[in-house]
XYZ file of C-alpha atoms in Angstrom:
634
model
C -9.792 -37.431 19.221
C -7.717 -34.395 18.322
C -10.099 -33.514 15.489
C -13.141 -33.849 17.759
C -11.533 -31.662 20.418
C -10.599 -29.112 17.757
C -14.207 -28.990 16.582
C -15.460 -28.435 20.126
C -12.920 -25.695 20.655
C -14.059 -24.038 17.440
C -17.653 -24.050 18.653
C -16.657 -22.405 21.927
C -14.455 -19.915 20.122
C -17.086 -18.874 17.601
C -19.672 -18.568 20.364
C -17.581 -15.809 21.872
C -17.664 -13.642 18.732
C -21.002 -11.877 18.865
C -19.953 -8.522 17.460
C -20.547 -7.237 13.971
C -18.497 -8.723 11.183
C -17.571 -7.436 7.732
C -20.497 -6.909 5.413
C -19.261 -9.520 2.954
C -19.283 -12.308 5.562
C -22.175 -14.723 5.063
C -24.932 -14.600 7.642
C -26.696 -17.818 8.469
C -30.455 -17.451 8.924
C -30.443 -19.691 12.003
C -30.611 -18.058 15.428
C -28.548 -19.885 18.047
C -29.003 -18.647 21.644
C -25.384 -19.530 22.379
C -23.925 -17.878 19.327
C -25.377 -14.545 18.249
C -22.495 -14.138 15.832
C -24.256 -16.247 13.200
C -27.861 -15.264 13.794
C -30.066 -12.337 12.785
C -29.236 -10.467 16.006
C -25.530 -10.275 15.199
C -25.605 -6.490 14.751
C -27.292 -5.718 18.055
C -24.190 -6.197 20.191
C -22.385 -3.349 21.893
C -19.514 -3.253 24.369
C -21.794 -4.146 27.264
C -23.516 -7.145 25.722
C -20.212 -8.308 24.225
C -18.698 -8.222 27.700
C -21.502 -10.385 29.078
C -20.969 -13.019 26.412
C -17.177 -13.071 26.551
C -17.042 -13.258 30.345
C -19.451 -16.189 30.213
C -16.765 -18.129 28.312
C -13.845 -17.173 30.544
C -12.374 -19.776 32.839
C -12.756 -19.054 36.536
C -9.459 -20.018 38.090
C -10.430 -19.238 41.658
C -7.673 -16.648 42.043
C -8.421 -14.223 44.901
C -8.755 -10.517 44.351
C -6.343 -8.097 46.060
C -6.662 -8.102 49.869
C -9.335 -5.756 51.144
C -10.869 -5.228 47.722
C -14.646 -5.382 47.518
C -17.632 -3.595 46.062
C -18.464 -2.052 49.431
C -14.902 -0.934 50.001
C -14.753 0.737 46.579
C -18.045 2.574 47.138
C -17.341 3.708 50.702
C -13.623 4.375 50.372
C -12.793 5.542 46.845
C -9.153 6.365 46.290
C -7.764 9.873 46.093
C -7.615 9.397 42.330
C -9.700 12.008 40.487
C -11.487 9.329 38.480
C -12.609 7.370 41.529
C -13.848 10.529 43.284
C -16.460 10.908 40.560
C -17.159 7.364 39.362
C -18.043 5.668 42.657
C -20.444 8.362 43.906
C -22.144 8.242 40.496
C -22.494 4.472 40.790
C -23.916 4.803 44.301
C -26.372 7.475 43.170
C -27.586 5.171 40.397
C -27.774 2.237 42.836
C -25.312 0.288 40.701
C -22.802 -1.893 42.525
C -19.317 -1.940 41.005
C -17.634 -5.164 40.018
C -15.017 -6.531 42.418
C -11.375 -5.624 41.831
C -9.628 -7.606 39.151
C -7.076 -10.238 40.149
C -3.334 -9.742 39.900
C -3.097 -12.246 37.051
C -5.744 -10.347 35.097
C -4.367 -6.924 35.959
C -0.829 -7.520 34.727
C -2.129 -8.877 31.433
C -4.691 -6.075 31.058
C -2.289 -3.246 31.835
C 0.574 -4.695 29.796
C -1.619 -5.064 26.733
C -3.282 -1.667 27.135
C -0.040 0.231 27.699
C 2.401 -1.685 25.499
C 0.360 -3.881 23.168
C 2.219 -6.962 24.390
C 1.493 -9.790 26.793
C 3.643 -10.240 29.899
C 6.182 -13.042 30.056
C 5.662 -15.882 32.554
C 8.482 -14.549 34.724
C 6.904 -11.096 34.759
C 3.539 -12.569 35.715
C 4.857 -14.665 38.588
C 7.168 -11.941 39.898
C 4.259 -9.507 39.979
C 1.754 -11.921 41.517
C 4.199 -13.012 44.221
C 5.137 -9.422 45.077
C 3.595 -8.576 48.455
C 4.209 -4.818 48.410
C 1.131 -2.601 48.532
C 2.184 -0.371 45.643
C 3.132 -3.101 43.183
C 0.418 -2.145 40.700
C 1.564 1.464 40.578
C 5.156 0.273 40.182
C 4.127 -1.987 37.325
C 2.392 0.908 35.586
C 5.535 3.039 35.867
C 7.645 0.216 34.439
C 5.294 -0.232 31.488
C 5.176 3.498 30.768
C 8.973 3.567 30.674
C 9.267 0.597 28.313
C 9.996 0.608 24.560
C 6.706 -1.220 24.108
C 4.840 1.882 25.278
C 6.385 3.902 22.460
C 5.534 1.208 19.902
C 1.905 0.914 21.022
C 1.158 4.608 21.239
C 2.924 5.410 17.993
C 0.353 3.145 16.356
C -2.501 4.672 18.369
C -1.624 8.220 17.339
C -0.900 7.138 13.769
C -4.451 5.788 13.685
C -5.798 9.060 15.088
C -3.805 11.114 12.577
C -4.699 8.714 9.726
C -1.084 8.204 8.722
C -1.090 6.112 5.556
C 0.806 6.108 2.298
C -2.366 6.591 0.275
C -5.972 7.512 0.837
C -8.918 7.995 -1.469
C -7.588 11.408 -2.490
C -3.798 11.594 -2.295
C -0.534 9.669 -2.024
C 2.031 10.239 0.696
C 4.077 7.232 -0.463
C 5.907 4.962 1.947
C 8.744 7.435 2.733
C 6.156 10.005 3.764
C 4.252 7.673 6.061
C 7.539 6.430 7.519
C 8.638 10.007 8.223
C 5.356 10.784 9.983
C 5.649 7.569 11.986
C 9.163 8.600 13.010
C 7.935 12.038 14.031
C 5.275 10.530 16.307
C 7.719 7.973 17.701
C 10.344 10.618 18.456
C 7.809 12.923 20.114
C 6.641 10.119 22.394
C 10.174 8.995 23.151
C 11.093 12.551 24.186
C 7.871 12.803 26.223
C 6.966 15.938 24.334
C 3.938 17.699 25.886
C 0.885 16.950 23.797
C -0.056 20.597 23.302
C 3.390 21.201 21.802
C 2.999 18.192 19.554
C -0.392 19.471 18.354
C 0.991 22.951 17.623
C 3.870 21.475 15.634
C 1.468 19.451 13.519
C -1.057 22.245 12.942
C 1.558 24.898 12.199
C 4.007 22.730 10.258
C 5.918 24.293 7.345
C 8.614 22.707 5.229
C 9.744 21.568 1.815
C 10.000 17.778 2.082
C 7.418 15.458 3.654
C 9.904 12.580 3.336
C 12.219 14.181 5.882
C 9.870 16.367 7.939
C 7.214 13.955 9.097
C 4.762 16.364 10.711
C 4.015 17.909 7.294
C 2.092 14.782 6.419
C -0.853 15.487 8.708
C -2.224 18.458 6.754
C -1.261 16.731 3.510
C -3.932 14.200 4.424
C -6.523 16.937 3.942
C -5.677 17.531 0.290
C -8.811 17.065 -1.847
C -8.755 16.667 -5.606
C -11.252 17.737 -8.251
C -12.250 21.079 -6.833
C -11.156 24.616 -5.954
C -8.510 25.311 -3.350
C -11.192 26.073 -0.777
C -12.060 22.369 -0.756
C -8.573 21.693 0.597
C -8.804 24.482 3.181
C -12.137 23.072 4.323
C -10.899 19.521 4.699
C -7.697 20.515 6.466
C -9.710 22.605 8.940
C -12.335 19.894 9.455
C -9.667 17.245 10.079
C -7.890 19.490 12.577
C -11.021 20.276 14.568
C -12.011 16.619 14.589
C -8.596 15.336 15.681
C -7.745 17.925 18.301
C -11.161 19.105 19.526
C -13.249 15.978 18.998
C -15.874 17.752 16.882
C -16.627 15.934 13.641
C -19.630 18.106 12.783
C -17.359 20.860 11.490
C -17.185 18.865 8.266
C -20.975 19.151 7.920
C -20.981 22.885 8.629
C -18.475 23.533 5.849
C -21.179 22.422 3.407
C -24.302 23.996 4.907
C -25.776 25.689 7.939
C -26.415 23.365 10.838
C -30.111 24.165 11.068
C -32.102 21.627 9.146
C -29.200 19.181 9.059
C -27.789 18.722 12.569
C -31.023 19.260 14.511
C -31.080 15.822 16.092
C -27.299 15.488 16.499
C -25.840 18.648 17.980
C -27.321 21.688 19.695
C -24.146 23.608 18.882
C -24.196 22.424 15.278
C -27.854 23.377 14.947
C -26.978 26.889 16.091
C -23.907 27.350 13.860
C -23.743 28.668 10.303
C -21.617 27.831 7.305
C -20.281 31.384 7.396
C -18.857 30.738 10.862
C -17.265 27.494 9.683
C -15.616 29.360 6.814
C -13.885 31.456 9.463
C -12.179 28.320 10.753
C -11.241 27.204 7.232
C -9.738 30.634 6.664
C -6.927 29.750 9.076
C -5.758 27.498 6.229
C -6.339 30.063 3.473
C -2.687 31.145 3.161
C -1.385 27.551 3.063
C 0.005 26.235 -0.192
C 0.206 22.434 -0.187
C 2.273 21.377 -3.197
C 4.138 18.340 -4.451
C 7.539 17.846 -6.056
C 8.576 14.715 -7.987
C 11.695 13.005 -6.685
C 14.701 13.025 -9.059
C 14.098 9.474 -10.305
C 10.326 9.958 -10.737
C 8.533 8.248 -13.603
C 5.495 10.105 -14.954
C 5.735 12.434 -11.995
C 5.683 9.708 -9.330
C 6.739 9.334 -6.612
C 6.708 12.826 -5.166
C 7.013 14.512 -1.799
C 4.914 17.298 -0.354
C 5.640 20.756 0.985
C 3.634 23.207 3.068
C 4.290 26.925 2.695
C 2.452 29.984 3.997
C 1.836 33.295 2.220
C 3.473 32.251 -1.031
C 0.961 31.333 -3.713
C -2.096 32.242 -1.624
C -2.127 35.662 0.010
C -5.819 36.437 0.517
C -8.264 35.248 3.124
C -10.888 32.602 2.385
C -12.619 33.582 -0.856
C -16.331 33.151 -1.546
C -16.090 32.710 -5.297
C -16.685 29.038 -6.175
C -19.458 27.381 -8.138
C -18.019 23.873 -8.575
C -16.117 21.322 -6.529
C -16.766 18.822 -3.774
C -18.905 21.175 -1.705
C -21.825 23.502 -2.505
C -21.037 26.893 -4.116
C -19.461 29.563 -1.960
C -20.914 33.006 -2.608
C -20.653 36.322 -0.808
C -22.163 39.771 -1.090
C -19.678 40.606 -3.836
C -17.586 38.482 -6.237
C -14.484 39.468 -4.261
C -15.920 38.716 -0.812
C -13.623 36.966 1.646
C -13.897 35.587 5.173
C -11.196 36.415 7.704
C -9.878 33.681 10.028
C -12.086 33.657 13.104
C -11.950 31.081 15.878
C -15.436 29.673 15.846
C -15.706 29.120 19.607
C -14.910 32.644 20.811
C -15.092 34.886 17.724
C -11.490 36.112 17.952
C -9.107 36.604 15.023
C -5.310 36.522 14.830
C -3.402 39.761 15.185
C -2.187 41.408 11.956
C 0.984 39.781 10.651
C 0.437 36.578 12.619
C 0.937 33.267 10.862
C -2.596 31.933 10.571
C -1.877 28.290 11.289
C 0.455 29.074 14.167
C -2.359 31.200 15.593
C -4.816 28.350 15.097
C -2.520 25.950 16.918
C -2.274 28.384 19.824
C -6.035 28.860 19.969
C -6.802 25.146 19.831
C -4.280 24.078 22.452
C -5.303 26.863 24.850
C -8.970 25.905 24.454
C -10.243 23.778 27.358
C -11.950 21.621 24.750
C -8.528 20.471 23.510
C -7.783 18.890 26.898
C -11.334 17.597 27.215
C -11.254 15.952 23.781
C -7.821 14.418 24.360
C -8.706 12.803 27.682
C -11.979 11.557 26.203
C -10.202 9.917 23.255
C -7.887 8.238 25.773
C -10.760 7.255 28.033
C -12.606 5.636 25.128
C -9.540 3.510 24.429
C -8.981 2.353 28.014
C -12.654 1.873 28.930
C -14.247 0.811 25.650
C -16.576 3.808 25.359
C -16.016 7.507 25.871
C -17.448 9.753 28.562
C -18.738 11.452 25.426
C -19.422 8.760 22.875
C -18.728 8.596 19.992
C -15.620 10.466 21.149
C -15.406 12.675 18.026
C -18.965 14.013 18.279
C -18.734 16.564 21.069
C -21.563 19.079 21.344
C -20.001 22.204 22.918
C -23.394 23.497 24.135
C -24.129 20.349 26.153
C -20.988 19.998 28.267
C -21.335 22.382 31.232
C -23.031 20.754 34.251
C -23.450 24.214 35.813
C -25.184 25.551 32.717
C -27.182 22.696 31.188
C -29.141 23.359 28.018
C -32.733 24.377 28.663
C -33.973 26.032 25.484
C -34.448 23.583 22.623
C -35.121 25.562 19.438
C -36.083 22.367 17.624
C -38.233 19.516 18.941
C -35.694 17.081 17.510
C -32.692 18.789 19.066
C -30.909 17.007 21.932
C -31.230 19.070 25.072
C -29.580 16.981 27.771
C -26.019 17.073 29.039
C -23.890 15.013 26.665
C -21.164 13.486 28.886
C -22.157 10.557 31.070
C -20.150 12.178 33.879
C -19.475 15.813 32.929
C -17.718 16.769 36.157
C -15.330 13.852 35.831
C -14.579 14.823 32.230
C -13.817 18.396 33.222
C -11.745 17.373 36.243
C -9.709 14.917 34.200
C -9.140 17.570 31.532
C -7.966 20.000 34.211
C -5.572 17.378 35.580
C -4.183 16.977 32.053
C -3.635 20.731 31.804
C -2.042 20.825 35.260
C 0.372 18.082 34.206
C 1.433 20.303 31.302
C -0.267 17.947 28.842
C 1.785 14.935 29.923
C 0.371 11.867 28.146
C 2.064 9.450 30.519
C 0.650 11.284 33.529
C -2.827 10.974 32.043
C -2.409 7.249 31.417
C -0.903 6.749 34.865
C -3.946 8.420 36.425
C -6.316 6.210 34.430
C -4.599 2.865 34.959
C -3.937 3.464 38.668
C -7.602 4.194 39.340
C -9.792 1.697 41.137
C -12.240 2.193 38.275
C -9.821 0.868 35.663
C -8.910 -1.994 37.989
C -12.461 -3.327 38.323
C -13.052 -6.843 37.070
C -14.862 -7.683 33.864
C -16.612 -10.391 35.889
C -19.701 -9.344 37.785
C -21.470 -11.048 40.666
C -25.195 -10.713 40.352
C -27.304 -9.131 37.633
C -25.737 -6.411 35.550
C -27.692 -4.047 33.342
C -25.745 -3.298 30.113
C -27.587 0.031 29.832
C -25.478 1.263 32.773
C -22.195 0.630 30.961
C -21.500 4.374 30.687
C -21.221 4.498 34.481
C -18.091 2.315 34.194
C -18.947 -0.053 37.021
C -17.116 -2.976 35.417
C -14.380 -3.564 32.875
C -15.690 -3.784 29.323
C -13.765 -6.345 27.318
C -11.709 -5.363 24.295
C -10.859 -7.618 21.387
C -7.132 -7.335 20.786
C -5.849 -5.354 17.844
C -4.514 -7.422 14.967
C -0.985 -6.257 15.811
C -1.416 -7.356 19.429
C -2.591 -10.820 18.392
C 0.334 -11.160 15.968
C 2.871 -10.066 18.559
C 1.382 -12.196 21.333
C 1.634 -15.293 19.139
C 5.210 -14.626 18.045
C 6.337 -13.645 21.547
C 4.738 -16.601 23.302
C 5.696 -19.189 20.672
C 9.310 -18.038 20.545
C 9.229 -18.103 16.729
C 10.130 -14.515 15.881
C 9.640 -13.218 12.316
C 11.628 -10.576 10.464
C 9.875 -8.225 8.061
C 12.161 -6.267 5.759
C 11.339 -3.064 3.961
C 13.980 -0.711 2.506
C 12.152 2.316 3.887
C 12.102 1.310 7.543
C 14.476 -1.623 7.895
C 13.836 -4.989 9.541
C 11.183 -5.276 12.262
C 9.864 -8.285 14.152
C 6.762 -6.820 15.786
C 3.599 -5.900 13.937
C 3.310 -3.028 16.417
C 6.434 -1.555 14.809
C 5.026 -1.468 11.262
C 4.480 2.152 10.189
C 1.101 1.511 8.556
C -1.402 -1.224 7.729
C -0.631 -0.914 4.006
C 2.539 -2.264 2.417
C 3.060 -4.971 5.038
C 5.981 -7.069 3.765
C 5.612 -10.837 3.599
C 7.549 -12.859 6.107
C 9.276 -16.160 5.606
C 6.089 -17.919 6.716
C 3.622 -16.463 4.242
C 1.389 -13.451 3.736
C 1.092 -12.154 7.259
C -0.873 -9.174 5.920
C -3.853 -11.451 5.301
C -3.775 -12.649 8.908
C -3.502 -9.085 10.225
C -6.236 -7.768 7.934
C -8.655 -10.450 9.136
C -8.678 -8.692 12.502
C -9.800 -5.437 10.868
C -6.835 -3.162 11.434
C -8.259 -0.835 8.770
C -6.370 1.394 6.352
C -6.479 4.709 8.267
C -8.730 6.201 5.612
C -12.147 4.857 4.681
C -11.710 1.653 6.725
C -11.248 2.418 10.384
C -9.853 -0.046 12.904
C -12.772 -2.109 14.160
C -13.247 -4.461 17.124
C -15.766 -6.683 15.339
C -15.485 -10.416 15.072
C -15.671 -12.496 11.911
C -15.498 -16.065 10.690
C -12.206 -15.289 8.953
C -10.646 -14.429 12.315
C -11.666 -17.763 13.808
C -10.412 -19.605 10.759
C -7.162 -17.647 10.772
C -6.391 -18.625 14.348
C -7.375 -22.213 13.627
C -5.438 -22.941 10.471
C -3.473 -19.991 9.076
C 0.156 -20.902 8.461
C 1.178 -17.986 10.677
C -0.297 -19.903 13.629
C 0.220 -23.478 12.514
C 3.943 -22.997 11.897
C 4.317 -21.891 15.514
C 2.849 -24.986 17.124
C 5.410 -27.316 15.550
C 8.580 -28.702 17.073
C 10.495 -28.958 13.814
C 12.612 -26.237 12.254
C 15.628 -24.372 13.493
C 15.882 -22.270 16.582
C 14.229 -22.486 19.983
C 10.481 -22.343 20.334
C 8.030 -22.807 23.155
C 7.209 -26.431 22.451
C 10.857 -27.436 22.297
C 11.280 -25.794 25.675
C 8.342 -27.465 27.428
C 8.442 -31.001 26.030
C 11.296 -32.147 28.349
C 9.318 -30.871 31.374
C 7.086 -33.053 33.563
C 3.476 -33.029 32.406
C 2.124 -30.682 35.077
C 4.946 -28.197 34.536
C 4.428 -28.385 30.766
C 0.729 -27.528 31.150
C 1.363 -24.718 33.628
C 4.081 -23.198 31.457
C 1.932 -23.183 28.338
C -0.953 -21.495 30.157
C 1.289 -18.914 31.813
C 3.089 -18.142 28.555
C 0.012 -17.774 26.360
C -2.786 -16.727 28.730
C -0.802 -15.165 31.607
C -2.506 -17.423 34.154
C -2.452 -20.937 35.557
C -4.997 -23.437 34.259
C -8.125 -24.170 36.276
C -8.389 -27.607 37.912
C -10.706 -28.747 35.117
C -8.303 -27.525 32.450
C -5.392 -29.224 34.216
C -7.217 -32.530 34.472
C -8.208 -32.484 30.780
C -4.732 -31.492 29.592
C -2.918 -34.084 31.713
C -5.259 -36.828 30.530
C -4.632 -35.943 26.897
C -0.855 -35.957 27.383
C -0.997 -39.641 28.355
C -1.400 -40.524 24.683
C 0.701 -39.088 21.825
C 2.492 -36.572 24.027
C 4.098 -34.377 21.383
C 0.946 -34.170 19.288
C -1.202 -33.479 22.341
C 1.172 -30.722 23.480
C 0.844 -29.153 20.028
C -2.938 -29.450 20.226
C -2.943 -27.841 23.670
C -0.864 -24.886 22.472
C -3.099 -24.519 19.431
C -6.195 -24.566 21.627
C -4.801 -21.828 23.878
C -4.378 -19.545 20.865
C -8.033 -20.196 20.111
C -9.389 -19.486 23.583
C -11.508 -16.472 24.409
C -9.086 -15.134 26.984
C -6.270 -15.071 24.440
C -8.132 -12.904 21.934
C -9.813 -10.522 24.396
C -8.354 -8.159 26.938
C -10.609 -8.543 29.932
């Protein structure tokens, strides 16, 4: 019986994984209408269609929405929140009804995962749900923002954005370097440092030891081997513009003019020359990025990095290369140079000004810095950006009061790029007004009625309207979130030791995806990697599903060792087995899924417990870890 139930659970689980999977996963040639994961249409899923399929597998527990919440109420009485002022009129104009508000059970789980990367405890769930005060959701958000979990989660988020890893395809930072950068991010978030200050510190960083001065490691990530120094200046500038302004096409422009290459991608890129891009790279032209072996180095390794200005390099960007990773750079004369010039307004730093300090000032005073930052955040909380992909902004297609009208190329995009440009600008202005307070931005997002819409939808929903944000788009949990939810809920807490960062128990506290130490219960790195956490270099974090993820949750020792009653210490099963059957079932559901079971789930679970009770309790816990609503944030 247990084996048959396990097989049925597997079928339901796999049916909820329709997204793309790694290229080396086998694809079966059979199309199953209930399981697009295996069929030839597996790569046609986006956030909207994924949401439809996941929600179809969610249990409906019959829990009421907040009092007074309805589609009509949201459309006719949007909150004073900036987001709602723009979203609900846009939905009404498009004749798209919003989803109903999400339930309290769903909201506490959603917000806790999004803000802290953890699931709420049963006591937290019940305390919140039973709270009758009108501002309990706002109070919960404030509590989550003030928690240590917020620092853990957003240290990882920014480390992903900054690509903090101990090695990439070009260079090595080594574990002490990545740990130092992780500590820098963590300390900045803990101190609630304004984000514009944080950006300026990273862009203008100077120092002699990347093992002790973590912010040096960002520009180190732009070091390119096998070419002239200009290749490094180019990559450092391209990375900076991408990270802080959301414009990835700078990397293209540093190889060639936009015309003939970016015609169908970016009106701004089409209109911009390589010469102009060199002006941005010239802000890096006085930067000497060097490495020094540590005293005990063998064959020159390991080493730490330093960043110095106006030491080895004292001229502006030189146009004198014929080899390297990019096309030749040539000017009117062999000694031609390009002065640092901010590509978006044509200004240059004053004489004697530190170039990178000037660049940091220009970037963080540019409205695009705020716009890009809020859009990166929006893409995380809502599944897609207001501009999407969020790192492909087109600066000539952003102003709703000055939309593009003249298309110099028939292939050039000539429409406004953001799905809601006035919202994007208003949210960016709010971020500026808050003095670039990251918590204030997140508070504004999570407190909005828009964020608090359900992923469920009554009636027919058109996935093509997903960029209007009329319903919650589901998110598959990060690998670290799945790991931490299993250890937290099971009560079997691991310890991972590394001499560079000390013992940690949460995957969300690991400084990088690489170099994950093994725990006492096996190679946890394999379990984490199955959920595509990436390497912060050429493998980005991905939300796709795969067979290996299903198999990992079904039979990996990391999971199986946590559904046993043997071993030392206290775990969830030891706690619930002395309880009456109904309390046992309710406690398992609340602990793992942050909700009570439905009547059908209760009936099935209670019937199973009438036989081998301990084994059936283990099977129930195992099945909860394999349910759709455990693996997705909805």
